[in-house]
XYZ file of C-alpha atoms in Angstrom:
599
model
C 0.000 0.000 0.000
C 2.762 2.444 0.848
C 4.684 1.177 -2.358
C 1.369 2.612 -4.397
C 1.180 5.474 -2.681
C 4.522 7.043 -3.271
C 3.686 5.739 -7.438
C 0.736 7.731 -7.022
C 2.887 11.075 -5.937
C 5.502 10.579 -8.528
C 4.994 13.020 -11.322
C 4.346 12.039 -15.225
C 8.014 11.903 -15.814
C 9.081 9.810 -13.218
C 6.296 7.932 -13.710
C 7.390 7.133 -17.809
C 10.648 6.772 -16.688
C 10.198 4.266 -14.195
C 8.071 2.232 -16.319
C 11.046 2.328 -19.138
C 13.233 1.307 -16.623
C 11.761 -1.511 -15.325
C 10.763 -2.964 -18.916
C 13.957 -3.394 -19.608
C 15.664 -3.991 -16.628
C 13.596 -6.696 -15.170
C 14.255 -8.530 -17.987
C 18.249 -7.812 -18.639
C 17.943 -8.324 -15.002
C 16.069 -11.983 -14.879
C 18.478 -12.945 -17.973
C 21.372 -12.324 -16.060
C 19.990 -13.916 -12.796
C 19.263 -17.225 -14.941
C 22.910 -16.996 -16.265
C 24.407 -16.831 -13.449
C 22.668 -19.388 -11.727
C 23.325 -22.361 -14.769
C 26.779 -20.992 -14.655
C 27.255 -22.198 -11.060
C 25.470 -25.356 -11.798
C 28.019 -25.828 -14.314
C 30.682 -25.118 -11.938
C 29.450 -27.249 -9.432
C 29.369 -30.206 -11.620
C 32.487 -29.714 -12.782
C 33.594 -29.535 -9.098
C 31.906 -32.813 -8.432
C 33.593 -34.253 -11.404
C 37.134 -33.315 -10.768
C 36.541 -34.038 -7.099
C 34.852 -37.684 -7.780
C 38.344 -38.237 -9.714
C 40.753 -36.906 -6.912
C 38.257 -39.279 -4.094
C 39.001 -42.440 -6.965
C 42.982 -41.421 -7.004
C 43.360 -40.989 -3.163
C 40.922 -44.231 -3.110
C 43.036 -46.143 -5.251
C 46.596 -45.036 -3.470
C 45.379 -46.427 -0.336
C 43.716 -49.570 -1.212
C 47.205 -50.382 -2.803
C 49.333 -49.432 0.553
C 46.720 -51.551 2.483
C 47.152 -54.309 0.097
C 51.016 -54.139 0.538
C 50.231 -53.948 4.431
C 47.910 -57.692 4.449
C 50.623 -58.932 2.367
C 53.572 -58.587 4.872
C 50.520 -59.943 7.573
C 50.354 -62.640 5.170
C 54.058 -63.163 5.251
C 53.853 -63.377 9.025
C 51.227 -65.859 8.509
C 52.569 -67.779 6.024
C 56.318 -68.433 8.162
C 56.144 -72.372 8.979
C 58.620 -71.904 11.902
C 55.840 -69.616 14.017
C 52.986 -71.387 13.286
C 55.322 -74.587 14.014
C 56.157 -73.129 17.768
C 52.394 -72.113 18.161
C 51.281 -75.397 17.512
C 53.378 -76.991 19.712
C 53.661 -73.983 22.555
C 51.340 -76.095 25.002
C 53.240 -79.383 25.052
C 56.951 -77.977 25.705
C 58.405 -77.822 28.770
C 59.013 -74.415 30.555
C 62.497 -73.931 29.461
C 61.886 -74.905 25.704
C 58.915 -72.336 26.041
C 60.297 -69.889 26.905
C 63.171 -70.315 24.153
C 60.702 -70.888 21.856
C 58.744 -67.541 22.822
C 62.160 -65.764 22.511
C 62.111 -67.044 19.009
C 59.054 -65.887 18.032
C 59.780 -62.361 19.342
C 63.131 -62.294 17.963
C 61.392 -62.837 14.347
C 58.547 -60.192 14.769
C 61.527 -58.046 15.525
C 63.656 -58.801 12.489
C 60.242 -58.727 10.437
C 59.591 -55.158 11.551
C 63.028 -53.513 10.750
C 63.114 -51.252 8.102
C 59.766 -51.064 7.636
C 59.337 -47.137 8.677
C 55.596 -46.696 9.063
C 54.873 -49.934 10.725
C 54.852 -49.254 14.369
C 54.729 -52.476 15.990
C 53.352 -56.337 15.699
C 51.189 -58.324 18.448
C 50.733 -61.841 18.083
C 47.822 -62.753 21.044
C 48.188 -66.520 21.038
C 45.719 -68.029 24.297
C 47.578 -66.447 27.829
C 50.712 -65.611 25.667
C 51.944 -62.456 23.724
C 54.314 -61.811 21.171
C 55.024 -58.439 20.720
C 57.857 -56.307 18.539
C 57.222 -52.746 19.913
C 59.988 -50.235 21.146
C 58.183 -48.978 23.203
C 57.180 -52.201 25.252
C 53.565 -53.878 25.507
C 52.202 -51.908 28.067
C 50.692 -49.227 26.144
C 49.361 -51.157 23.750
C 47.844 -53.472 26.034
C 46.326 -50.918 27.895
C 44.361 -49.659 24.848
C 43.585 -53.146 23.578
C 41.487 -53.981 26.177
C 39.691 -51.267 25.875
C 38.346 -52.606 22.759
C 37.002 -55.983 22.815
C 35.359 -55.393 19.516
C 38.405 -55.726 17.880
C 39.190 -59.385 18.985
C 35.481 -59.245 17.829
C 36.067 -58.720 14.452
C 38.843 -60.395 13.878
C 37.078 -63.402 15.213
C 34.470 -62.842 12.891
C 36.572 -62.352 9.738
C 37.323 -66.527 10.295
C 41.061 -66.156 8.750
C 40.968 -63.023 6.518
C 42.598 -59.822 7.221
C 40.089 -56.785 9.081
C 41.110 -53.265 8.874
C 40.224 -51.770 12.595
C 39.449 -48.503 13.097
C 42.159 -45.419 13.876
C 43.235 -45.521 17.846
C 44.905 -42.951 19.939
C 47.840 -43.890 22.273
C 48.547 -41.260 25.019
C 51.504 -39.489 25.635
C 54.244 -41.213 26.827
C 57.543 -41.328 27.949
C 58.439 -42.311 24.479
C 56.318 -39.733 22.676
C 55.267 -35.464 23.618
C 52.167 -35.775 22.133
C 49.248 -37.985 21.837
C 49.972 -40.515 18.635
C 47.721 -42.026 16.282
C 47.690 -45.380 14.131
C 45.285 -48.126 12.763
C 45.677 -51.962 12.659
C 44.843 -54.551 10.111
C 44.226 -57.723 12.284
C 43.632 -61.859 11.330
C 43.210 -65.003 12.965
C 46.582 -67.027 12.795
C 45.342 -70.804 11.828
C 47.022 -73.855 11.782
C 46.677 -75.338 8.315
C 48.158 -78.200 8.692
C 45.902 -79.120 11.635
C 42.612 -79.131 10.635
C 42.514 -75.303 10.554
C 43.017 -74.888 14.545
C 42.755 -71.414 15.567
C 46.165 -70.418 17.622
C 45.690 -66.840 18.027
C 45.374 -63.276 16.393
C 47.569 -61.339 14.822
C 47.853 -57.099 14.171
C 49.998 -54.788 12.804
C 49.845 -51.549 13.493
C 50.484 -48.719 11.453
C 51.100 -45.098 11.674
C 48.088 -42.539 10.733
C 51.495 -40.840 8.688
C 51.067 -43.336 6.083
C 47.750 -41.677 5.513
C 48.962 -38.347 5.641
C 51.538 -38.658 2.919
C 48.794 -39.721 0.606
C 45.667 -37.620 1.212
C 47.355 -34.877 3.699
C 48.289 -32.884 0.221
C 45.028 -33.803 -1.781
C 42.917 -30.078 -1.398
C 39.273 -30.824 -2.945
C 39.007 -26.831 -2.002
C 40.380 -23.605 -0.065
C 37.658 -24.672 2.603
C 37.016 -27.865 1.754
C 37.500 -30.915 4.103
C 38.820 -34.587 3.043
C 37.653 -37.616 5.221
C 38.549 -41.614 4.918
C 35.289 -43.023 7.094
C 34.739 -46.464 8.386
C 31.976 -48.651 7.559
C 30.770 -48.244 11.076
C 31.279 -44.442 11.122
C 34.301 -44.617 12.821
C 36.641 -41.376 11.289
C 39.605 -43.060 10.043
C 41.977 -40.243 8.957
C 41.108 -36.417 8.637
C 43.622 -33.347 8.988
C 42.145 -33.037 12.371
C 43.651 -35.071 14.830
C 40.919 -34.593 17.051
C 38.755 -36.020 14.395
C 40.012 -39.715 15.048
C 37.824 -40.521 18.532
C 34.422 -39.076 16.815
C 31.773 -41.201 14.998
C 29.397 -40.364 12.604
C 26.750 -42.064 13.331
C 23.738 -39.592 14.092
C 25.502 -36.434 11.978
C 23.059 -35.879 9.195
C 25.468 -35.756 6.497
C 26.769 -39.308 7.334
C 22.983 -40.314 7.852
C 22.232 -38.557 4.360
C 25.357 -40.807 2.636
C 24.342 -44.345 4.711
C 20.421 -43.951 2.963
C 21.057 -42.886 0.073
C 23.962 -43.939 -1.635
C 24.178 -41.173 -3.861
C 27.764 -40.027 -4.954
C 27.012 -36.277 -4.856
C 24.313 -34.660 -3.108
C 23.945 -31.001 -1.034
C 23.877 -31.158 2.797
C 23.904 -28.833 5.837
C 26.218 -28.839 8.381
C 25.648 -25.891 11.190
C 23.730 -24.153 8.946
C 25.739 -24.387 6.248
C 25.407 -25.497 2.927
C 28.226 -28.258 1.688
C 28.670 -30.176 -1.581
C 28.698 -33.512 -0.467
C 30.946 -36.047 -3.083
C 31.723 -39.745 -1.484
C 33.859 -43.139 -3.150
C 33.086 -46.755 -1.615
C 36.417 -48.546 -1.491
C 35.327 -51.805 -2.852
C 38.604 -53.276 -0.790
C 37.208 -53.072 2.892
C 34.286 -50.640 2.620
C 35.461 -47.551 3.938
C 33.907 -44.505 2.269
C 36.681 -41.279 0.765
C 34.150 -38.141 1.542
C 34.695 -34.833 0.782
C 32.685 -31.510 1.616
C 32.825 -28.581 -0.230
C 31.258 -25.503 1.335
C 28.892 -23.768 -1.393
C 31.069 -20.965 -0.725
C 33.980 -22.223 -2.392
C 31.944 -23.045 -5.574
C 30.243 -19.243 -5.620
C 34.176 -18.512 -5.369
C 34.867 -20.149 -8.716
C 32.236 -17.966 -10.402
C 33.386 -14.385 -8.487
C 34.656 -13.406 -11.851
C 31.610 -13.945 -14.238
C 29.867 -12.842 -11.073
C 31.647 -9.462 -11.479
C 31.621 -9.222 -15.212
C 27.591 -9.846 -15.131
C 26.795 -7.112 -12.294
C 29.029 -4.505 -14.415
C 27.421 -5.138 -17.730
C 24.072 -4.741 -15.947
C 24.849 -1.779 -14.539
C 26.765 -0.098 -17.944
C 23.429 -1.231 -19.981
C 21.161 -0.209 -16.441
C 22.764 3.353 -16.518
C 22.348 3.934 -20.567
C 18.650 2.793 -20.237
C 17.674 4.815 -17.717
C 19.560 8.262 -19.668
C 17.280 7.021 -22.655
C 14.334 7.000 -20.293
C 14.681 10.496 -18.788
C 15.269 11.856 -22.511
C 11.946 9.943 -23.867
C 9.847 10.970 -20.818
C 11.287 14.421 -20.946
C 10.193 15.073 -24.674
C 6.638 13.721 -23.900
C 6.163 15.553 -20.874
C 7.162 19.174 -21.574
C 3.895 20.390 -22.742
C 2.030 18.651 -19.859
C 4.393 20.499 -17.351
C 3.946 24.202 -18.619
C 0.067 23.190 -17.987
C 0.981 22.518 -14.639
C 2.965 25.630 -14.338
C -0.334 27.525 -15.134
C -2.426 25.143 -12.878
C -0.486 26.152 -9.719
C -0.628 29.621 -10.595
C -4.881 29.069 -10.422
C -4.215 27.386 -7.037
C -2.395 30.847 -6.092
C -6.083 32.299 -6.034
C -4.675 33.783 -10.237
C -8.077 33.230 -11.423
C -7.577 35.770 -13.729
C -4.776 33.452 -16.058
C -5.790 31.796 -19.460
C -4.036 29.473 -21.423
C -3.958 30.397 -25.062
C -5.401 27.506 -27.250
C -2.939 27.290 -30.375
C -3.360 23.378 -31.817
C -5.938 21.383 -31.558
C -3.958 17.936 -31.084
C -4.356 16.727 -27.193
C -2.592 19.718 -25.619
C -4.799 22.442 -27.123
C -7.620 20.287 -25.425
C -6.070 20.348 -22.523
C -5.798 24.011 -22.660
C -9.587 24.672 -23.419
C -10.634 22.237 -20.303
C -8.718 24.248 -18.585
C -10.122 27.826 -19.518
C -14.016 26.003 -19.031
C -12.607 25.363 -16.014
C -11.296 28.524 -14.435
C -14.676 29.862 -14.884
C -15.353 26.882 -11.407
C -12.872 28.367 -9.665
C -14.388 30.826 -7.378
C -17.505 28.491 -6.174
C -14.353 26.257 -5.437
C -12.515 28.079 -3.328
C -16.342 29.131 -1.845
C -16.839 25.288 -1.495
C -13.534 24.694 0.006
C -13.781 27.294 2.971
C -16.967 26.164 3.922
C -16.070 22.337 4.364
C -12.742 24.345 6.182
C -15.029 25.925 8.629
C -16.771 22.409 9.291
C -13.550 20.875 10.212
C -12.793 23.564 12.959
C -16.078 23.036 14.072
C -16.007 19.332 14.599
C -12.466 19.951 15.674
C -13.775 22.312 18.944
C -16.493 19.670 19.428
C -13.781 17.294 19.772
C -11.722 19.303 22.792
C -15.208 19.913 24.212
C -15.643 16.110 24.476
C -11.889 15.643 26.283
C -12.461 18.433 28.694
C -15.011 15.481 30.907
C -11.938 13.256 31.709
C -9.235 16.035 31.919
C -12.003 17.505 34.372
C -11.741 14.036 36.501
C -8.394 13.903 36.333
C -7.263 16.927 37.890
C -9.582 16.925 40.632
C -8.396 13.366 41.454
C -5.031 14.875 41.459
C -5.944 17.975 43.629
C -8.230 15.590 46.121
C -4.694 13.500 46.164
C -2.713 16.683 47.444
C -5.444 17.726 50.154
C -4.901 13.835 51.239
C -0.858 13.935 51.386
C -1.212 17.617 53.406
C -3.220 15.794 55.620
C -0.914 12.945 55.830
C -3.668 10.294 54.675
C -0.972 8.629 52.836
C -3.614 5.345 52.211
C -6.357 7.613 50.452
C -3.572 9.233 48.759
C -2.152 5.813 47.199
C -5.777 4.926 46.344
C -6.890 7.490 44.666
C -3.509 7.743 42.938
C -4.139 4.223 42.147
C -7.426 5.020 40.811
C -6.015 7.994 38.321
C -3.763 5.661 36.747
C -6.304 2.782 35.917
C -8.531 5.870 34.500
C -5.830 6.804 32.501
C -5.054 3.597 31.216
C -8.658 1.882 30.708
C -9.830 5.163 28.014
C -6.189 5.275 26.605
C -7.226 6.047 22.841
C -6.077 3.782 20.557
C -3.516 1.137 21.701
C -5.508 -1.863 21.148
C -2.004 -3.781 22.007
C 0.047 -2.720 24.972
C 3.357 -3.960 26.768
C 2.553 -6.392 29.320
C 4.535 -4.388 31.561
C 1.667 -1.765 31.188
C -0.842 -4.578 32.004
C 1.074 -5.660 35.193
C 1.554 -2.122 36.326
C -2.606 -1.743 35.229
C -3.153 -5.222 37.605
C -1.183 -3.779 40.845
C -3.286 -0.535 40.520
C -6.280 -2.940 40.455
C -4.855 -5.377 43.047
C -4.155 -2.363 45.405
C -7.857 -1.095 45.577
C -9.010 -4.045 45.893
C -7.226 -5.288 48.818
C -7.906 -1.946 50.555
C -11.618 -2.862 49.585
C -11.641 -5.838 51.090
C -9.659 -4.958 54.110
C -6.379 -6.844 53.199
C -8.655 -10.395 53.385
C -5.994 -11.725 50.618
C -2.635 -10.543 48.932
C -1.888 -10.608 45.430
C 1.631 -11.648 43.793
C 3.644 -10.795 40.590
C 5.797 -13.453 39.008
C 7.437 -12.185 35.812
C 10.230 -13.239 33.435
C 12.006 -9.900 32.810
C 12.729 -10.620 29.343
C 8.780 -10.800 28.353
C 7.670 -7.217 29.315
C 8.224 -5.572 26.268
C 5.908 -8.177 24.591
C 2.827 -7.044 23.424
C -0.442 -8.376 24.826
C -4.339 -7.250 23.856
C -4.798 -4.408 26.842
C -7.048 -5.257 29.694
C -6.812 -9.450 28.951
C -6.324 -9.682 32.870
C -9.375 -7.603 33.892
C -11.642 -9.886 33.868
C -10.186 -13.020 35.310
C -8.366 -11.100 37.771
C -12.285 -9.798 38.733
C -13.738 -12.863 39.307
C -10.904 -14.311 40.945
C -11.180 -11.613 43.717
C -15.200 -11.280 43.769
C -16.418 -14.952 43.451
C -12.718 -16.539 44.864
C -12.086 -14.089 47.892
C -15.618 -13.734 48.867
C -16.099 -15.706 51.539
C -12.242 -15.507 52.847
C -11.757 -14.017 55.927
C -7.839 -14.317 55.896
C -5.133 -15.721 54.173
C -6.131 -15.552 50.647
C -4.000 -15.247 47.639
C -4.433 -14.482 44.023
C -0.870 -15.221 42.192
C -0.287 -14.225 38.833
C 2.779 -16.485 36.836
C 4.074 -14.790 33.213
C 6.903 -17.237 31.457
C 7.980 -17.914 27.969
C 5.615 -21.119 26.805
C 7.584 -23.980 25.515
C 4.505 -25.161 23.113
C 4.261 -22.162 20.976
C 7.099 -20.608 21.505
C 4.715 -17.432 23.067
C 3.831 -15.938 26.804
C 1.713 -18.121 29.265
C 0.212 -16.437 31.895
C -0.971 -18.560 34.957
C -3.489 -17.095 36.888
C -3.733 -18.852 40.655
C -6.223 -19.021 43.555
C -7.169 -20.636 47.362
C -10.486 -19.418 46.847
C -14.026 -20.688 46.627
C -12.976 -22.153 43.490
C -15.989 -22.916 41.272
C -18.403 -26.056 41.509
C -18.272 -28.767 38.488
C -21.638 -27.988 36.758
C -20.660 -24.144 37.068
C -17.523 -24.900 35.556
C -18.887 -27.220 32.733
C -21.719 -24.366 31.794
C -18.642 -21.798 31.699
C -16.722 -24.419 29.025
C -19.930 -25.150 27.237
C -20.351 -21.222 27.542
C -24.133 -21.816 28.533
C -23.142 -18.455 31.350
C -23.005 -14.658 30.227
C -19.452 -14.158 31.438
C -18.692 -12.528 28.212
C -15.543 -10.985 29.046
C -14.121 -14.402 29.870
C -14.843 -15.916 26.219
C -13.983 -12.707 24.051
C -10.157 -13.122 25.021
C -10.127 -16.869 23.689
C -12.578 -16.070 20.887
C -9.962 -13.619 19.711
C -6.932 -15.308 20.534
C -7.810 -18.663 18.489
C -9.400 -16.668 15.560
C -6.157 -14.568 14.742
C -3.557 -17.053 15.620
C -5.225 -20.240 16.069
C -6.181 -23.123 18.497
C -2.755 -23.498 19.990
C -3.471 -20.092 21.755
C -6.433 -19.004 23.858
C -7.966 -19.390 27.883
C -8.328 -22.683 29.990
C -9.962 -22.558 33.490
C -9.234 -25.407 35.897
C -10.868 -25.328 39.217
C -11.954 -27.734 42.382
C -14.418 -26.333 44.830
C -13.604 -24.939 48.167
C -10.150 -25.319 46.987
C -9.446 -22.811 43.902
C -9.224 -22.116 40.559
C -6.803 -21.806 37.922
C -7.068 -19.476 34.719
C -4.164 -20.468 32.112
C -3.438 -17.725 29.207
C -1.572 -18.675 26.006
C -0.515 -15.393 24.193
C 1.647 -15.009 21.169
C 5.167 -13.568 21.746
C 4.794 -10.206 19.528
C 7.524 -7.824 19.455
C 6.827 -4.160 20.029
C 8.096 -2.960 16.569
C 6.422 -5.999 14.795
C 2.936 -5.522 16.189
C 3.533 -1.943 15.549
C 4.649 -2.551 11.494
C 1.120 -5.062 11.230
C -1.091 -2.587 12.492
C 0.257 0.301 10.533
């Protein structure tokens, strides 16, 4: 409506002008929009593409380490002479055992020199261990058991080799900072021996074998790489802090276990990511990447640039043709102006001289039949002026009545502090300010801090009324008393509360009144509380099925579920001789967005 209105005051010019504009701005406009938009598509597909092929390289790269690391735990396997002194560990004596376990250890040794990103071999074989690690079983130990689910898998893999997920060993004496690695892991059978099971065997490797293949690969400036576990388990990510978290339950990883597809657009805290992801059809674990959208509008900043500079070259030429067009066609019509406000200057006495007859000089003879109207015009004018004065007095006449009532409340509450009745003095000061506030003009929505101050006023007379027989309490959340709230919604409960509740209390009453933020709807629920009579059950059912003439009580809920529906409104609880309870579900408005809706 306001958008119209300032149309309407724009002269003929303007007016052509900003109707050339637009023609052909919306559309250069919309063209450049759509342009811009299938150019990003076409960078975000290319993205995807070149980013599917980087996930296949880095894919491809590690499935062929891993393969190299299961062979040399094949190798171990494979070595007659351990799975000889397995075999036969449980009928040796003690001394032969323990030469024999020396033996074993000694090879796992030898086996892991030279071999720079291996960190160390456990062979778990019943109560015994074989270890090669330089920094001694302990740790290790210590973090196995930890993890039954990896003797789990193993178990479960029945003689192949199982990748286990990335592990964190703490500091150490050996170390200054917390290390990383992951283990492949098999059951060690005896094949010549009906395929007896004598133990498990792991190597464990260092997360740097990772790094030197993927800790390079950039899929973008702000982009993140991630090598994932079947089970969700992170198994390498530039972020060592990365390794102890799981997936499971983050929507993006929820997003990639349902629906398989290799690209697709997630949101992660809000923000929007390219999502690209490549199975490893060697053990399962999933190469993601995320791109944030950001990156990809990156990639088009240029074209981005190029398009808002043509628009505005071709913008700023379009709109100097438009002033030149609407110019030319409005010249004539502005000298008629000219001579129109000189007639509005009370120049009755000015003719235009009619020299074509095309629309112009037609114009110009309108306008001399016209000046002949002037003077019963103006006539016409002053009289509806005079009205308006008129009905203006009439209006200050009609104010004086509570301006009257007002001041003498406020002189009858001086004569009562000179005389030090300090109790009629807060009553009828009391009094003033619920005047004031009930025939308020306008307003229909006020701050609830308003209302409250509106209910103590009310509260205050009241009590002195009825000689103190009950008190009245405020409970407010601070934060809700600039909310807006329809003006006088307490009046009526608050009334019957203390006239049907109170009435028959002698002492010890209480009316409390609750305001707090309502976790349903998100608005203000205001709780209403008395000991009073409280109000019999077929009173109470007539009130529901509204069969009473409390009409005050229904308008509030009438109006509360019409505008902003069902969720909102009035319920009254109540049990007799013990009290009643009036619950009030407003909507949370703002103070400047109740004010924008009803302007």
């Amino acid at each position: 409506m306001m958008k119209l209105k300032l149309i309407g005051q724009m002269n003929l010019q303007k007016k052509i002008t900003l109707l050339l504009v637009l023609s052909i701005f919306i559309p250069l406009t919309l063209f450049g929009y759509l342009f811009y938009q299938r150019s990003i598509e076409f960078a975000a597909d290319r993205t995807n593409k070149e980013t599917n092929q980087l996930l296949q390289l880095v894919n491809q790269n590690v499935d062929r380490l891993l393969n190299e690391y299961e062979a040399q735990l094949n190798d171990i396997y494979e070595n007659e002479d351990v799975i000889l002194q397995l075999s036969e560990e449980s009928r040796l004596p003690e001394a032969a055992k323990q030469l024999s376990s020396d033996s074993v250890n000694r090879f796992l040794r030898n086996f892991l020199r030279g071999k720079d990103d291996l960190d160390s071999i456990y062979l778990f074989s019943g109560d015994k261990l074989f270890f090669a690690d330089f920094k001694g079983s302990d740790y290790y130990r210590a973090v196995f058991r930890k993890h039954p689910e990896w003797q789990q898998v193993v178990r479960a893999g029945d003689g192949r080799a199982v990748w286990i997920p990335t592990y964190e060993l703490p500091t150490n004496r050996y170390t200054f900072a917390p290390t990383h690695y992951f283990s492949v892991g098999m059951q060690v059978k005896n094949v010549a021996d009906v395929m007896q099971t004598l133990g498990s065997l792991y190597l464990n490797v260092k997360i740097s074998a990772l790094d030197r293949l993927a800790g390079e690969v950039r899929v973008s400036p702000r982009g993140t790489l991630l090598i994932v576990g079947a089970d969700g388990q992170v198994i390498w990510n530039r972020n060592p802090e990365a390794y102890q978290e799981s997936l499971k339950g983050i929507p993006f990883y929820e997003e990639l276990m349902t629906r398989q597809k290799p690209f697709s657009l997630v949101k992660m805290k809000g923000e929007p990511y390219q999502m690209s992801f490549v199975r490893s059809a060697y053990n399962g674990w999933y190469y993601v990447s995320l791109i944030p959208q950001s990156d990809l509008s990156e990639q088009s900043k240029d074209l981005r640039q190029f398009l808002l500079v043509t628009i505005f070259a071709f913008g700023a030429s379009f709109i100097l043709l438009a002033l030149w067009v609407s110019r030319f066609i409005t010249k004539p019509i502005r000298q008629m102006a000219v001579a129109m406000k000189q007639i509005h200057k009370e120049n009755v006495d000015l003719e235009l001289p009619v020299a074509s007859e095309d629309e112009i000089g037609l114009l110009n003879a309108a306008f001399n039949s016209m000046r002949r109207r002037i003077n019963d015009l103006i006539h016409e004018v002053r009289v509806v002026s005079a009205k308006e004065k008129e009905a203006e007095v009439r209006a200050l006449q009609a104010q004086i009545n509570p301006h009257f009532v007002y001041n003498s409340l406020d002189t009858i509450n001086w004569m009562a502090i000179e005389r030090q009745q300090d109790d009629i003095s807060s009553m009828i000061a009391a009094l003033s300010d619920i005047m004031r506030y009930a025939i308020r003009p306008g307003e229909p929505w006020i701050a609830l801090g308003e209302e409250l101050k509106w209910a103590e006023n009310y509260a205050y007379l009241q009590k002195m009324r009825f000689e103190e027989r009950f008190d009245i309490t405020f409970e407010v959340d601070p934060s809700l008393l600039p909310r807006k709230v329809p003006r006088l919604f307490l009046q009526p409960y608050l009334e019957n509360s203390i006239l049907h509740g109170m009435e028959q209390i002698e002492s010890g009453g209480l009316i409390a009144v609750t305001a707090s933020p309502d976790p349903e709807t998100g608005g203000i629920r205001v709780v209403l509380t008395d000991n009073g009579a409280g109000i019999q059950e077929d009173e109470l059912l007539d009130i529901r099925l509204r069969r009473t003439h409390g009409i005050g009580i229904y308008n509030l809920d009438d109006r509360l579920k019409l505008e902003y529906g069902s969720a909102y409104g009035v319920t009254i609880a109540s049990e007799w001789r013990k009290g009643t309870v009036v619950t009030i579900v407003l909507p949370s408005i703002e103070p400047e967005s109740k004010a924008g809706r009803e302007h």
